[in-house]
Amino acid sequence: MRKTLTTIIALALVAGGVAACGNSDSGGDGKIVLGFSQVGAESGWRTANTKSIQDSAKEAGITLKFSDAQQKQENQIKAIRTFIQQKVDVIAFSPVVESGWDTVLKEAKAKKIPVILTDRAIDSKDTSLYKTFLGSDFVEEGRRSAQWLVKATEGSTDPVTIVELQGTTGSAPAIDRKEGFAEVIKADPKFQIIASQTGDFTRAKGKEVMQAFLKAHKDIDVLYAHNDDMALGAIQAIEEAGLKPGTDIKIISVDGVKDAFVAMTEGKINVVVECNPLLGPQLMDIVKKVVDGQETPQRIVTEEGVFTADQAAAALPNRKY
Ligand code: GYE
């Protein structure tokens, strides 16, 4: 089973145990203090991710200082600086974009505060600026999205016109999901991406950009949305244009939030490539290990699946986010 690897890593981390924290003046009660800078509240995925982190910190007895950056890098940099001033034991963050982190991470390193990346990666060459990166393989999610399309159109040489709703510009999931998808479809010239724009991972933007796509192009066969919220927004635009989402325009989405499963049971989304937001328990295990001075792998990948519309009704009751 694909879950095995994650389970083994998780168990190995749990085995790490907890030690007294280095910067005990930050909490005052002997508990580990974790400063966490979240991207924002842009999507259902993010809401589930935030809840997972808050719940598992509580469960692990870790004091969480939580900061919401509202999708702005400058807010994340400010939050990280505040955490450094507060002398938290560990800083974790989900970087809104990939670049521009070296300066602030060097400041954390100078103060000997370990940093953990969760969910999204950074493009820094200096990997000593963070202990580990816990998150999904977004390139693979892009490949899986395209592999479904390759299969669904197998045996036909008809052109397939695709519009793409990209995630936040400069973010790891937008860059990687685009790359993985492009890598797979380039094998067959029948696949044509006729429009590609950011919808910033939100429903409102997804709807707005899809409206523009529909105005500019009469011949859209497929929508590839980098997340469910944009797909759900786009569905509204498609319906308002008098078309049937899932039928007139096939829809491929990423994440696997409950609302997307509901849309799949209604035939409005054709396939969802899973991206697991429930990173909290693994993150807390890593935090404990790092505080304990134990080694952590540089990269911890979460395990995920792919769900097609015909599997949605059976899977829906078991969805945890
Ligand atoms: O897919 C999207 C969210 O970074 C994996 O961010 C995350 C992405 C997720 O806004 O819904």
Coordinates of C-alpha atoms and ligand atoms in Angstrom, one line a residue:
M1 CA 0.0 0.0 0.0
R2 CA 1.2 3.5 -0.8
K3 CA 0.4 4.7 2.7
T4 CA 3.0 2.5 4.2
L5 CA 6.0 4.8 3.6
T6 CA 4.3 7.7 5.3
T7 CA 3.3 5.5 8.2
I8 CA 6.8 4.2 8.7
I9 CA 8.2 7.7 8.6
A10 CA 5.5 9.0 11.0
L11 CA 6.2 6.1 13.4
A12 CA 10.0 6.7 13.2
L13 CA 9.4 10.3 14.1
V14 CA 7.1 9.5 17.0
A15 CA 9.8 7.2 18.4
G16 CA 11.9 10.4 18.7
G17 CA 10.4 11.6 21.9
V18 CA 10.5 15.0 23.4
A19 CA 13.3 16.9 25.2
A20 CA 13.2 20.1 27.2
C21 CA 13.1 23.1 24.9
G22 CA 16.0 25.3 24.1
N23 CA 14.4 28.7 24.4
S24 CA 12.3 28.2 27.5
D25 CA 11.7 31.9 28.1
S26 CA 9.4 32.0 25.1
G27 CA 6.6 29.9 26.7
G28 CA 7.6 29.9 30.4
D29 CA 5.8 26.6 31.0
G30 CA 8.5 24.2 29.7
K31 CA 6.4 23.4 26.6
I32 CA 7.8 23.6 23.1
V33 CA 6.8 26.8 21.4
L34 CA 6.2 26.6 17.7
G35 CA 5.7 29.7 15.6
F36 CA 3.7 28.9 12.5
S37 CA 3.2 31.2 9.6
Q38 CA 0.3 30.1 7.4
V39 CA -0.3 31.2 3.8
G40 CA -3.9 32.5 4.4
A41 CA -7.4 31.1 4.2
E42 CA -7.8 31.0 0.4
S43 CA -9.2 27.5 0.0
G44 CA -10.9 24.5 1.6
W45 CA -7.6 22.8 1.6
R46 CA -6.1 25.6 3.6
T47 CA -8.9 25.6 6.1
A48 CA -8.4 21.9 6.7
N49 CA -4.6 22.4 6.9
T50 CA -4.9 25.1 9.5
K51 CA -7.3 23.0 11.6
S52 CA -5.0 20.0 11.4
I53 CA -2.1 22.1 12.6
Q54 CA -4.0 23.7 15.5
D55 CA -5.6 20.4 16.6
S56 CA -2.4 18.4 16.5
A57 CA -0.4 21.1 18.3
K58 CA -2.9 20.9 21.1
E59 CA -2.8 17.2 21.2
A60 CA 1.0 17.1 21.2
G61 CA 1.2 19.6 24.1
I62 CA 3.0 22.2 21.9
T63 CA 2.3 25.9 22.3
L64 CA 1.4 27.2 18.9
K65 CA 1.8 30.8 17.9
F66 CA -0.2 31.0 14.7
S67 CA -0.1 33.8 12.1
D68 CA -2.2 34.2 8.9
A69 CA -0.3 36.0 6.1
Q70 CA -3.4 36.6 3.9
Q71 CA -1.4 35.3 0.9
K72 CA 1.3 38.0 1.2
Q73 CA 5.0 37.2 1.5
E74 CA 5.7 40.4 3.3
N75 CA 3.3 39.3 6.1
Q76 CA 5.1 36.0 6.3
I77 CA 8.5 37.7 6.6
K78 CA 7.1 39.9 9.3
A79 CA 5.7 37.0 11.2
I80 CA 8.9 35.0 11.0
R81 CA 10.8 38.1 12.4
T82 CA 8.4 38.3 15.2
F83 CA 8.8 34.7 16.0
I84 CA 12.6 35.2 16.1
Q85 CA 12.2 38.1 18.5
Q86 CA 9.9 36.0 20.7
K87 CA 12.6 33.3 20.7
V88 CA 10.3 30.5 19.8
D89 CA 11.8 27.0 19.8
V90 CA 10.9 26.2 16.2
I91 CA 9.5 28.1 13.2
A92 CA 7.4 26.3 10.7
F93 CA 5.8 28.0 7.7
S94 CA 4.1 27.3 4.4
P95 CA 5.8 29.7 2.0
V96 CA 3.3 31.5 -0.2
V97 CA 5.8 31.8 -3.0
E98 CA 9.1 29.9 -3.8
S99 CA 11.6 32.7 -3.9
G100 CA 12.9 35.5 -1.6
W101 CA 13.4 33.7 1.7
D102 CA 17.2 33.6 2.2
T103 CA 17.5 36.9 4.2
V104 CA 14.9 36.1 6.8
L105 CA 15.9 32.4 7.1
K106 CA 19.5 33.5 7.6
E107 CA 18.3 35.6 10.5
A108 CA 16.6 32.6 12.1
K109 CA 19.7 30.5 11.6
A110 CA 21.9 33.1 13.2
K111 CA 19.6 32.9 16.3
K112 CA 19.8 29.1 16.1
I113 CA 16.1 28.7 15.6
P114 CA 15.3 25.7 13.4
V115 CA 12.9 26.2 10.5
I116 CA 10.6 23.5 9.0
L117 CA 8.9 24.0 5.7
T118 CA 5.5 22.5 5.4
D119 CA 3.2 22.1 2.4
R120 CA 5.1 24.4 0.0
A121 CA 8.8 24.4 -0.9
I122 CA 11.3 27.3 -1.5
D123 CA 13.8 27.6 -4.3
S124 CA 16.8 28.5 -2.1
K125 CA 20.1 26.9 -3.0
D126 CA 21.1 26.9 0.6
T127 CA 19.4 23.9 2.1
S128 CA 21.0 24.5 5.5
L129 CA 18.4 27.2 6.0
Y130 CA 15.7 24.7 6.9
K131 CA 15.7 21.3 8.6
T132 CA 13.2 19.5 6.4
F133 CA 10.3 20.0 4.0
L134 CA 7.1 18.1 4.7
G135 CA 4.6 18.2 1.8
S136 CA 3.2 16.7 -1.3
D137 CA 4.9 16.1 -4.6
F138 CA 3.1 18.7 -6.7
V139 CA 4.9 17.7 -10.0
E140 CA 3.5 14.2 -9.5
E141 CA 0.0 15.7 -8.9
G142 CA 0.3 17.5 -12.3
R143 CA 1.4 14.3 -14.0
R144 CA -1.5 12.3 -12.5
S145 CA -3.9 15.0 -13.7
A146 CA -2.6 14.7 -17.2
Q147 CA -2.5 10.9 -17.1
W148 CA -6.2 10.8 -16.5
L149 CA -6.7 12.9 -19.6
V150 CA -4.4 10.8 -21.7
K151 CA -6.5 7.7 -20.7
A152 CA -9.8 9.4 -21.1
T153 CA -9.0 10.4 -24.7
E154 CA -7.2 7.2 -25.6
G155 CA -7.7 5.9 -29.1
S156 CA -8.9 9.3 -30.5
T157 CA -6.8 11.7 -32.6
D158 CA -9.2 14.6 -32.3
P159 CA -7.7 17.7 -30.9
V160 CA -8.2 18.3 -27.2
T161 CA -8.3 22.0 -26.2
I162 CA -7.4 22.7 -22.6
V163 CA -7.8 25.8 -20.4
E164 CA -5.7 25.9 -17.2
L165 CA -6.5 27.8 -14.0
Q166 CA -3.2 28.2 -12.3
G167 CA -2.7 28.6 -8.6
T168 CA -1.0 31.6 -7.0
T169 CA 1.7 33.0 -9.3
G170 CA 5.2 32.0 -8.1
S171 CA 3.9 29.4 -5.6
A172 CA 5.4 25.9 -5.6
P173 CA 2.1 24.1 -6.3
A174 CA 1.3 26.4 -9.2
I175 CA 4.7 26.0 -10.8
D176 CA 4.9 22.2 -10.2
R177 CA 1.4 21.3 -11.1
K178 CA 1.8 23.2 -14.4
E179 CA 5.1 21.5 -15.1
G180 CA 4.0 17.9 -14.3
F181 CA 0.9 18.3 -16.5
A182 CA 2.8 19.8 -19.4
E183 CA 5.4 17.1 -19.2
V184 CA 2.8 14.3 -19.8
I185 CA 0.6 16.0 -22.4
K186 CA 3.6 17.0 -24.6
A187 CA 3.9 13.4 -25.7
D188 CA 0.8 13.9 -28.0
P189 CA 0.3 17.1 -30.1
K190 CA -3.5 16.6 -30.0
F191 CA -3.4 18.2 -26.5
Q192 CA -3.4 22.0 -26.7
I193 CA -3.4 24.4 -23.8
I194 CA -5.2 27.3 -25.4
A195 CA -5.3 29.6 -22.3
S196 CA -3.6 29.5 -18.9
Q197 CA -4.0 32.1 -16.1
T198 CA -3.9 32.4 -12.4
G199 CA -7.0 32.2 -10.3
D200 CA -5.0 32.6 -7.1
F201 CA -6.4 29.3 -5.7
T202 CA -9.8 31.0 -4.8
R203 CA -13.4 30.4 -5.9
A204 CA -14.0 34.0 -6.8
K205 CA -10.9 34.3 -9.0
G206 CA -11.6 30.8 -10.5
K207 CA -15.0 31.9 -11.6
E208 CA -13.8 35.3 -12.9
V209 CA -11.0 33.8 -15.0
M210 CA -13.2 31.0 -16.3
Q211 CA -15.8 33.6 -17.4
A212 CA -13.0 35.3 -19.4
F213 CA -11.9 32.0 -20.9
L214 CA -15.4 31.2 -22.0
K215 CA -15.8 34.6 -23.6
A216 CA -12.5 34.3 -25.5
H217 CA -12.8 30.6 -26.6
K218 CA -15.8 28.8 -27.9
D219 CA -14.1 25.4 -28.2
I220 CA -13.0 24.5 -24.7
D221 CA -12.9 20.7 -24.2
V222 CA -11.1 20.5 -20.8
L223 CA -10.5 22.6 -17.7
Y224 CA -7.4 21.8 -15.7
A225 CA -7.7 23.6 -12.3
H226 CA -4.8 23.6 -9.9
N227 CA -7.2 23.3 -7.0
D228 CA -10.8 22.5 -6.1
D229 CA -11.8 26.0 -5.1
M230 CA -11.0 27.4 -8.6
A231 CA -12.7 24.4 -10.2
L232 CA -15.8 25.0 -8.1
G233 CA -15.8 28.7 -9.0
A234 CA -15.3 27.8 -12.7
I235 CA -18.3 25.4 -12.5
Q236 CA -20.5 28.4 -11.7
A237 CA -19.2 30.3 -14.7
I238 CA -19.7 27.3 -17.0
E239 CA -23.3 26.8 -15.8
E240 CA -24.0 30.5 -16.2
A241 CA -22.8 30.3 -19.8
G242 CA -25.4 27.6 -20.4
L243 CA -22.9 24.7 -20.6
K244 CA -22.7 21.5 -18.6
P245 CA -19.6 21.2 -16.4
G246 CA -18.2 17.6 -16.6
T247 CA -19.9 16.9 -19.9
D248 CA -19.5 19.9 -22.3
I249 CA -16.2 20.7 -20.5
K250 CA -14.4 18.0 -18.7
I251 CA -12.9 19.1 -15.4
I252 CA -9.7 17.9 -13.8
S253 CA -9.0 19.3 -10.3
V254 CA -6.5 18.9 -7.5
D255 CA -6.9 18.6 -3.6
G256 CA -10.0 16.4 -2.9
V257 CA -12.0 18.6 -0.5
K258 CA -15.5 17.4 0.3
D259 CA -17.2 20.0 -2.0
A260 CA -15.3 18.6 -4.9
F261 CA -16.4 15.1 -4.1
V262 CA -20.0 16.3 -4.0
A263 CA -19.4 18.0 -7.4
M264 CA -18.0 14.7 -8.7
T265 CA -21.1 12.8 -7.5
E266 CA -23.2 15.3 -9.5
G267 CA -21.0 14.6 -12.6
K268 CA -19.6 18.2 -12.6
I269 CA -16.0 17.3 -11.9
N270 CA -14.5 14.3 -13.7
V271 CA -11.4 13.6 -11.7
V272 CA -9.7 14.9 -8.5
V273 CA -6.1 14.3 -7.8
E274 CA -5.7 14.1 -4.1
C275 CA -3.4 16.5 -2.1
N276 CA -3.5 15.8 1.6
P277 CA -3.8 18.9 3.9
L278 CA -3.7 16.9 7.2
L279 CA -0.1 17.6 7.8
G280 CA -0.5 18.5 11.5
P281 CA 0.4 15.2 13.2
Q282 CA 3.5 14.7 11.1
L283 CA 4.6 18.3 11.6
M284 CA 4.3 18.0 15.4
D285 CA 6.4 14.8 15.3
I286 CA 9.1 16.6 13.3
V287 CA 9.0 19.6 15.7
K288 CA 9.6 17.3 18.7
K289 CA 12.4 15.6 16.9
V290 CA 14.1 18.8 15.9
V291 CA 13.9 20.2 19.4
D292 CA 15.4 16.9 20.6
G293 CA 18.4 17.4 18.3
Q294 CA 17.6 14.4 16.2
E295 CA 18.2 14.0 12.5
T296 CA 15.3 14.4 10.2
P297 CA 15.1 13.5 6.5
Q298 CA 15.5 16.6 4.2
R299 CA 12.3 15.7 2.4
I300 CA 9.2 14.0 3.7
V301 CA 6.5 13.3 1.0
T302 CA 2.9 12.7 1.8
E303 CA 1.1 9.9 0.1
E304 CA -2.0 10.6 -2.0
G305 CA -4.4 9.0 -4.5
V306 CA -6.6 9.8 -7.5
F307 CA -10.4 9.7 -7.5
T308 CA -12.6 9.5 -10.6
A309 CA -16.3 10.6 -10.6
D310 CA -17.5 7.0 -10.5
Q311 CA -15.7 6.4 -7.2
A312 CA -16.9 9.7 -5.6
A313 CA -20.1 8.5 -4.0
A314 CA -18.4 5.5 -2.2
A315 CA -15.4 7.7 -1.1
L316 CA -17.4 10.7 0.1
P317 CA -18.4 9.4 3.6
N318 CA -14.7 8.7 4.3
R319 CA -13.4 12.1 3.3
K320 CA -11.7 13.8 6.3
Y321 CA -11.5 17.3 4.8
Ligands
GYE1 O1 -3.7 22.8 -3.3 C1 -4.6 24.9 -2.6 C2 -4.1 25.8 -1.5 O2 -0.3 24.6 -1.1 C3 -1.1 22.4 -1.6 O3 -2.7 25.7 -1.6 C4 -1.4 23.8 -1.2 C5 -2.4 24.5 -2.1 C6 -3.7 23.8 -2.3 O4 -4.6 27.1 -1.6 O5 -6.0 24.6 -2.5

